[in-house]
PDB file of C-alpha atoms in Angstrom:
ATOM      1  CA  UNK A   1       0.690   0.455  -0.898  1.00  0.00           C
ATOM      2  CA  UNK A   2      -0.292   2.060   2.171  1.00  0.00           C
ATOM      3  CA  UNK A   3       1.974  -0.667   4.412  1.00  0.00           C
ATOM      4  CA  UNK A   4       4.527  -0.185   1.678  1.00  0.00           C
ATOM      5  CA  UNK A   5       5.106   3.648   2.660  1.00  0.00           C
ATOM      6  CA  UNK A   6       4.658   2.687   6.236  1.00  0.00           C
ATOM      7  CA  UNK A   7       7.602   0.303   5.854  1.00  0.00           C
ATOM      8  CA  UNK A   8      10.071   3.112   3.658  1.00  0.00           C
ATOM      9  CA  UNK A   9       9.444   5.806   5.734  1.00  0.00           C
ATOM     10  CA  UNK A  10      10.465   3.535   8.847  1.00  0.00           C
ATOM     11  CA  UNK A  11      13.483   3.087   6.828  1.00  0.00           C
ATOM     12  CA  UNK A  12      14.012   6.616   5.702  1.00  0.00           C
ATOM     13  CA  UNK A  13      14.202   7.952   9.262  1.00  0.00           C
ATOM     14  CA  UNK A  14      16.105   4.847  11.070  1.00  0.00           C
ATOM     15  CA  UNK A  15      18.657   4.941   8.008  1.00  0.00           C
ATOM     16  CA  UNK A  16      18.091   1.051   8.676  1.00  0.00           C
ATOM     17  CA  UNK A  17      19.042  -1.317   5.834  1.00  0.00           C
ATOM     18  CA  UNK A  18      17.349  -3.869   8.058  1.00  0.00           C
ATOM     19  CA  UNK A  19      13.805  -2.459   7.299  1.00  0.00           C
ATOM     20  CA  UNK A  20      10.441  -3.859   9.034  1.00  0.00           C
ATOM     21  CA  UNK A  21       8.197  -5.774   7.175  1.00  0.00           C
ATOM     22  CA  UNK A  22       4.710  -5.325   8.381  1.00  0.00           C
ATOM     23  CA  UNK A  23       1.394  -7.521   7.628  1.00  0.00           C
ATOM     24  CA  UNK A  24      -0.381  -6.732   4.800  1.00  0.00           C
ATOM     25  CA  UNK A  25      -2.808  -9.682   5.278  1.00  0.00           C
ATOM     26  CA  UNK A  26      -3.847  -7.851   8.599  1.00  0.00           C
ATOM     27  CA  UNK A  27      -5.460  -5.091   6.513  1.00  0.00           C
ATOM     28  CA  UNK A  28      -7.058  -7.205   3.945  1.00  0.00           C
ATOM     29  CA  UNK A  29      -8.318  -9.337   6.604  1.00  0.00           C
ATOM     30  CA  UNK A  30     -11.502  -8.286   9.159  1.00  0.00           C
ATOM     31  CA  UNK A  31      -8.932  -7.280  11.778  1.00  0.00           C
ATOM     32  CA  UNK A  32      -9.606  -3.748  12.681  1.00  0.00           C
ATOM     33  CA  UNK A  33     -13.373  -1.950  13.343  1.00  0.00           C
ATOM     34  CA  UNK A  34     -12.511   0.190   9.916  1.00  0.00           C
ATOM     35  CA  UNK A  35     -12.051  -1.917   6.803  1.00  0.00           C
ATOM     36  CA  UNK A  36     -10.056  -0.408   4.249  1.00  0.00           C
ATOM     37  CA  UNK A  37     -10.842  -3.254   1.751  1.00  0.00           C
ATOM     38  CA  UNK A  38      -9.261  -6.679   0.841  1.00  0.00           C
ATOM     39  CA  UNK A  39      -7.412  -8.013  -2.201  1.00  0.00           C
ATOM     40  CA  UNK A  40     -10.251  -7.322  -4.621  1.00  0.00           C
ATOM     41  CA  UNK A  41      -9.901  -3.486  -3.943  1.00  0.00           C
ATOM     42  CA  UNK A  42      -9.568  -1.201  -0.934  1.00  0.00           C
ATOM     43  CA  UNK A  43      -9.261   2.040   0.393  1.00  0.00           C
ATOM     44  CA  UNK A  44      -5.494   3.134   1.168  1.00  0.00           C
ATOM     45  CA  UNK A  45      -6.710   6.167   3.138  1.00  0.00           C
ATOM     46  CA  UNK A  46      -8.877   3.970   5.529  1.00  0.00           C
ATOM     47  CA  UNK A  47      -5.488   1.417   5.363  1.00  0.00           C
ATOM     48  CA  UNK A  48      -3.292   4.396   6.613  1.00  0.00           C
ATOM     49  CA  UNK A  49      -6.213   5.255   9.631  1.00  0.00           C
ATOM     50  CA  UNK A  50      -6.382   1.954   9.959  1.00  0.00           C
ATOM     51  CA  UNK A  51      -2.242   1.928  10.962  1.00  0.00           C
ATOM     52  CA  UNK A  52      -2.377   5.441  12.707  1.00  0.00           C
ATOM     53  CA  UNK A  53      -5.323   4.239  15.007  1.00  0.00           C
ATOM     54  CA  UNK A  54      -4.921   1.167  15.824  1.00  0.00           C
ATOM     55  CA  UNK A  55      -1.580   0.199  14.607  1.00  0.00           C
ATOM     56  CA  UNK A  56      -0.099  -3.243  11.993  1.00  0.00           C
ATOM     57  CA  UNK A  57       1.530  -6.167  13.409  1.00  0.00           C
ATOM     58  CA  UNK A  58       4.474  -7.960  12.159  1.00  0.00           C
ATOM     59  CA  UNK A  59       4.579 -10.051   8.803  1.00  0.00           C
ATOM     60  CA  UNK A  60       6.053 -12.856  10.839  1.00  0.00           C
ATOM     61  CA  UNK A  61       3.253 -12.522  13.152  1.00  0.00           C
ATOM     62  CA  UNK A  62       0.840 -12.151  10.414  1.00  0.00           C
ATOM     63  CA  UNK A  63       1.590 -13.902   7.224  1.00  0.00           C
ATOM     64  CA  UNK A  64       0.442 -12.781   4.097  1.00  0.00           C
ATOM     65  CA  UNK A  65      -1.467 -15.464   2.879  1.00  0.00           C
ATOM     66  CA  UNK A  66      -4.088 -13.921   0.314  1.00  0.00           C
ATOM     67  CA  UNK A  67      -2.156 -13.998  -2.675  1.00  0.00           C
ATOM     68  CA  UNK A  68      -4.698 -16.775  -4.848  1.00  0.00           C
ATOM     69  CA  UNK A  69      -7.551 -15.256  -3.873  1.00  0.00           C
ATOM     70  CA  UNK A  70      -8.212 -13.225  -6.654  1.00  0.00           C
ATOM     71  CA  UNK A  71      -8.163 -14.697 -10.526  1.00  0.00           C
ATOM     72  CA  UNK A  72      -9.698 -13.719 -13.652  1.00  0.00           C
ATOM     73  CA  UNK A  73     -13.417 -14.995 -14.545  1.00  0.00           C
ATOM     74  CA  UNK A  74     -13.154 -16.788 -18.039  1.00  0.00           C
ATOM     75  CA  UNK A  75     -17.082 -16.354 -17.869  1.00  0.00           C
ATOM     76  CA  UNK A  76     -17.051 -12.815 -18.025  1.00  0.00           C
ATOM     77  CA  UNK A  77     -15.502 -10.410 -19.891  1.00  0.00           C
ATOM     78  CA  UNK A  78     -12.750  -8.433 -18.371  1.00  0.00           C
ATOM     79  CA  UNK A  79     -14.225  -9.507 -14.956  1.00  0.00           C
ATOM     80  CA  UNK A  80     -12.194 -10.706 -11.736  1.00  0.00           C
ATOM     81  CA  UNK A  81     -13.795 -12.859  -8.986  1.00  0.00           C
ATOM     82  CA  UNK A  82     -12.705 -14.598  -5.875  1.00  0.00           C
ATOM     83  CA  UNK A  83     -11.719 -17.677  -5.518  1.00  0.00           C
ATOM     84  CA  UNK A  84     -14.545 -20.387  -3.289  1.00  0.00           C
ATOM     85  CA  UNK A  85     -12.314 -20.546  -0.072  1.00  0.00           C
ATOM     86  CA  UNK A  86     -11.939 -17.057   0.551  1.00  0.00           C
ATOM     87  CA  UNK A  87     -15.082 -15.417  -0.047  1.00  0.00           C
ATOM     88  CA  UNK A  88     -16.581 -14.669   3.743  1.00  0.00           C
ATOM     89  CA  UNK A  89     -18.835 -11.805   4.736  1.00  0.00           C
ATOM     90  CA  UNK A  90     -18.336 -10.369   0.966  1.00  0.00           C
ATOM     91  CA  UNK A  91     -14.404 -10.567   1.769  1.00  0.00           C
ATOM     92  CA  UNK A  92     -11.974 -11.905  -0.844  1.00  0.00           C
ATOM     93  CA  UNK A  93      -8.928 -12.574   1.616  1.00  0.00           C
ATOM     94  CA  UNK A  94      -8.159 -15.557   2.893  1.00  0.00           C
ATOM     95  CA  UNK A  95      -8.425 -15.875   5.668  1.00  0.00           C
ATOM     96  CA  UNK A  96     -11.357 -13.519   5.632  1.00  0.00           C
ATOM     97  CA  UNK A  97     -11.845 -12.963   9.764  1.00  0.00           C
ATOM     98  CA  UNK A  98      -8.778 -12.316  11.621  1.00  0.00           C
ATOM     99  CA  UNK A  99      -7.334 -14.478  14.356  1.00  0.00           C
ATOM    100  CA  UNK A 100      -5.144 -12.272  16.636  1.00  0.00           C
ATOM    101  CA  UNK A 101      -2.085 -13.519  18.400  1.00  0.00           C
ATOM    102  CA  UNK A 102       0.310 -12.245  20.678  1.00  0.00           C
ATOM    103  CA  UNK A 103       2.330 -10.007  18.338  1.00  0.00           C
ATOM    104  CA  UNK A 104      -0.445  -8.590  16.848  1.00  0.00           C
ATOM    105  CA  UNK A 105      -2.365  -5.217  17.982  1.00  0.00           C
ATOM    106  CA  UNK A 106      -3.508  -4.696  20.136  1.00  0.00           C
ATOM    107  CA  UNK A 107      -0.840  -6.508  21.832  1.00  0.00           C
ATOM    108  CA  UNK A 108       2.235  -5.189  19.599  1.00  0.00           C
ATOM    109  CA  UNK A 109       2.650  -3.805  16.544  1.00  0.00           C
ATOM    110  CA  UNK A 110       3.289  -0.245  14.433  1.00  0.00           C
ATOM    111  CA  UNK A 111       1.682   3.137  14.019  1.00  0.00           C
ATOM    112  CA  UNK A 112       1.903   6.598  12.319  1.00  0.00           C
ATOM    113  CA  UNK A 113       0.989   9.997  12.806  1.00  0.00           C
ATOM    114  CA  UNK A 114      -0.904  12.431  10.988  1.00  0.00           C
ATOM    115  CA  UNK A 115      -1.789  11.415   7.144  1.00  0.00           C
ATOM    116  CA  UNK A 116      -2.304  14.105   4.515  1.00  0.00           C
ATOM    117  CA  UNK A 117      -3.150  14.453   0.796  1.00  0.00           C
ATOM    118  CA  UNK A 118      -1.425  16.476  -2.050  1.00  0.00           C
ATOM    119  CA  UNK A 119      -2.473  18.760  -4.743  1.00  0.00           C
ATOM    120  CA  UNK A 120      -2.234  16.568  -8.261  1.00  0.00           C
ATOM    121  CA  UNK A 121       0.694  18.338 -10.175  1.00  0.00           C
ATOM    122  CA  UNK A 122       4.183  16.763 -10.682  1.00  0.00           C
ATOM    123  CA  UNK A 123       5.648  19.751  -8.833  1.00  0.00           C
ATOM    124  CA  UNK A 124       3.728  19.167  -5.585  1.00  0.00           C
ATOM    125  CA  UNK A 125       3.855  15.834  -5.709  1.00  0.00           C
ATOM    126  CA  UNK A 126       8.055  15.963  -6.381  1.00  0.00           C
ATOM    127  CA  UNK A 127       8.027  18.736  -3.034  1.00  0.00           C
ATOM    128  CA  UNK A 128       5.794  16.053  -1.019  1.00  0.00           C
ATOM    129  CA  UNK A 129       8.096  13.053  -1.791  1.00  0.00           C
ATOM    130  CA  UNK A 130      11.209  15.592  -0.747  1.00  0.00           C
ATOM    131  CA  UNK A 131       9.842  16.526   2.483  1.00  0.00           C
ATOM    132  CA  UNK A 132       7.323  13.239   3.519  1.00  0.00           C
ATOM    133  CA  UNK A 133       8.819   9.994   1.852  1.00  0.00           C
ATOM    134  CA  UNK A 134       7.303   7.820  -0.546  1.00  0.00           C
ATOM    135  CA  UNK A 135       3.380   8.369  -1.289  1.00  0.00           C
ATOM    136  CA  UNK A 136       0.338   5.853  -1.735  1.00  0.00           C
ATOM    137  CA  UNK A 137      -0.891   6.504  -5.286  1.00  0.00           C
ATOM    138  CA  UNK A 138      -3.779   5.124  -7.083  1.00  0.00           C
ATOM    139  CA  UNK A 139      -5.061   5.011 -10.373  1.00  0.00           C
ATOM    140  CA  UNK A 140      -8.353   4.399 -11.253  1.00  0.00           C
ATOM    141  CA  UNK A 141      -7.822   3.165 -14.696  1.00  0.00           C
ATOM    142  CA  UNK A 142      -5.570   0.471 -13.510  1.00  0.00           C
ATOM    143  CA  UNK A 143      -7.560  -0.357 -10.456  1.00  0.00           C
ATOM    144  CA  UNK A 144      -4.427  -0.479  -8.628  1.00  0.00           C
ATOM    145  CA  UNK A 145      -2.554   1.071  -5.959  1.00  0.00           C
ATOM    146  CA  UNK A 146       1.486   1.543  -6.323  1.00  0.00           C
ATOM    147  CA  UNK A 147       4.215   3.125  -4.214  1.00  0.00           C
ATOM    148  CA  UNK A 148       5.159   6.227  -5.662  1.00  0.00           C
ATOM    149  CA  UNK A 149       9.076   6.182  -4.559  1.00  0.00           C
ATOM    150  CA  UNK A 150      10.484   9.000  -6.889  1.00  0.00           C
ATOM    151  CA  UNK A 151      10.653  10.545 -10.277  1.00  0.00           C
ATOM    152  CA  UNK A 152      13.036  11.227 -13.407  1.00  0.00           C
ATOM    153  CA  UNK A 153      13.246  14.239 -15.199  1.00  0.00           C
ATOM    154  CA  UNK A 154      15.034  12.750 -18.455  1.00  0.00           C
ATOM    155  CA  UNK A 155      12.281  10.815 -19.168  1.00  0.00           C
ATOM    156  CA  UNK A 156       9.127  12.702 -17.313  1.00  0.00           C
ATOM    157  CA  UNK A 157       8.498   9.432 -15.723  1.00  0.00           C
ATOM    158  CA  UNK A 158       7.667   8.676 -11.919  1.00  0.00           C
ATOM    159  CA  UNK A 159       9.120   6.126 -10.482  1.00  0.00           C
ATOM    160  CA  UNK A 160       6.639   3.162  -8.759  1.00  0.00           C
ATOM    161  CA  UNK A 161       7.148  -0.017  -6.679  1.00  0.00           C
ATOM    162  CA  UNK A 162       4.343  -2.864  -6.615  1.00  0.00           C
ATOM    163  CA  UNK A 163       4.633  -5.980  -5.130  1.00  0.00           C
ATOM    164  CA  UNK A 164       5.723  -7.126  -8.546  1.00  0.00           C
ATOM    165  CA  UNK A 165       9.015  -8.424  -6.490  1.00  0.00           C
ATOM    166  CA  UNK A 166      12.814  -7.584  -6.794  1.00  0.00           C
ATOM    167  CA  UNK A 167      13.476  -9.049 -10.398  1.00  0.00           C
ATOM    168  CA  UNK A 168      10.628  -6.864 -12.087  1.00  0.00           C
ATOM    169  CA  UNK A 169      11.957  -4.877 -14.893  1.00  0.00           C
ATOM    170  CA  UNK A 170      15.503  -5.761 -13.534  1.00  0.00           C
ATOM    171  CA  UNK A 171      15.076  -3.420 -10.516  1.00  0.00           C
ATOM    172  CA  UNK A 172      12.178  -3.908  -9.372  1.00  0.00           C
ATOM    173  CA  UNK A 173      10.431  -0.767 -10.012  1.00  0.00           C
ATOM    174  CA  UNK A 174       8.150   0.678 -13.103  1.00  0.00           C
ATOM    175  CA  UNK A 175       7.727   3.707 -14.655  1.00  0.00           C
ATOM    176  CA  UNK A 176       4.875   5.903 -15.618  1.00  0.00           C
ATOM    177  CA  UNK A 177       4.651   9.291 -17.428  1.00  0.00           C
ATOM    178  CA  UNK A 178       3.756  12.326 -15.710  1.00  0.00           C
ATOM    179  CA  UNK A 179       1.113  12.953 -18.265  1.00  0.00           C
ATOM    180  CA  UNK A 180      -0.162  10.904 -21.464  1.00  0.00           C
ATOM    181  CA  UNK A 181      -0.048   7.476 -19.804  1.00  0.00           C
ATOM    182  CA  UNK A 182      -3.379   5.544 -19.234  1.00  0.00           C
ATOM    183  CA  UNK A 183      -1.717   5.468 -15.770  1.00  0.00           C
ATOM    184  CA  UNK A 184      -1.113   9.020 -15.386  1.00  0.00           C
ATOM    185  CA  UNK A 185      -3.923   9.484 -13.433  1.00  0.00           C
ATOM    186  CA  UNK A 186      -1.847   8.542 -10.008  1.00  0.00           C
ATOM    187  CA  UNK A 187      -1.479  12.511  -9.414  1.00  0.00           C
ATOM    188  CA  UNK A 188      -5.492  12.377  -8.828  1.00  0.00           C
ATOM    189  CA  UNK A 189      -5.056  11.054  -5.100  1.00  0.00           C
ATOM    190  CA  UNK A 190      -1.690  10.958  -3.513  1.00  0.00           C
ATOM    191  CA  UNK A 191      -1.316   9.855   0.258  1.00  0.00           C
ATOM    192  CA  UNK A 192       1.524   9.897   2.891  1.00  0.00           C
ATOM    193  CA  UNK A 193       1.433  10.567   6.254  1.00  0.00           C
ATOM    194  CA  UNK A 194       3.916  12.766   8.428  1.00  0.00           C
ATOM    195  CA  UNK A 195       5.579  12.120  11.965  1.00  0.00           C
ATOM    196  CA  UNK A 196       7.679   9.154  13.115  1.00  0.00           C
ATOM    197  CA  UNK A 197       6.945   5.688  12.907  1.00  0.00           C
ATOM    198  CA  UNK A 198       5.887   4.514  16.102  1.00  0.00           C
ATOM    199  CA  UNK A 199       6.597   0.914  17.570  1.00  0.00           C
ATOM    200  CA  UNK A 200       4.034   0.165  21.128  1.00  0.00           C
ATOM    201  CA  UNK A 201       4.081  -2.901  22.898  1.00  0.00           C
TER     202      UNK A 201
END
């Protein structure tokens, strides 16, 4: 989520159809001194410091490579675990310490400026995706983090992007109510950050 604002906003102010697609496994991975998390659960705040501080390298430079690390475990109920191969220094990313390259921070990559929070109503939250781009949401009752990208008044729904992938719910996007939803609770914590995306090296 918090690379997936990262990436809009870069697209929001370059009007660039082109887009940048930054490394996602660099966060879940041990790469920076702060560690927002991995794919068992993180910290999008700490992600976004993570980004303003010390910048995110390229996907091509950094593939994401994480994706069957984390499955349900049949012996508990309602559990999830990590699969053997990536579990390292209580990590569940594979790989679970980072190996830097060339195109990678410190050498290259992307930052941001100052991140901020917003108050949890719909108004506030509509004013901050006006004025800042799309926001990091998360709600605790999914144990997920989304990409809150806009909202529609017809329905009282927001509008969220996962990494569910182009051909989810035939655009790509879901939808959750404002209020009443067991996923309403997204308004508890929104995230986005302010300023220009940065390129360095």
């Amino acid at each position: 989520s918090a690379i997936g604002i990262v990436e809009a906003k870069y697209n929001i102010e370059q009007n660039s159809n082109l887009g940048i697609n930054l490394a996602e496994q660099y966060l879940v991975t041990d790469c920076a001194e702060q560690d927002p998390g991995d794919c068992l659960g993180g910290n999008p705040g700490k992600a976004l410091q993570i980004v303003r501080d010390y910048g995110v390298g390229d996907e091509h430079c950094y593939a994401y490579t994480s994706g069957s690390c984390v499955h349900e475990d049949l012996s508990q109920t309602n559990d999830i675990a990590c699969d053997a191969e990536c579990i390292g220094f209580g990590k569940c990313s594979n790989p679970f310490l980072c190996a830097f390259n060339t195109c990678t921070p410190p050498n290259r990559g992307w930052r941001v400026g100052f991140i901020g929070t917003v108050p949890g109503d719909v108004s506030s939250m509509k004013r901050a995706l006006v004025c800042n781009g799309p926001l990091s949401v998360t709600s605790s009752n999914w144990w997920h983090v989304v990409v809150l990208t806009g909202w529609d008044d017809h329905d009282n729904v927001w509008i969220v992007k996962n990494s569910w992938g182009a051909n989810h719910n035939g655009d790509g996007y879901d939808r959750i109510n404002y209020t009443g939803h067991l996923y309403s609770d997204i308004v508890n914590s929104p995230i986005y950050f302010v300023d220009n995306v940065a390129s360095y090296g």
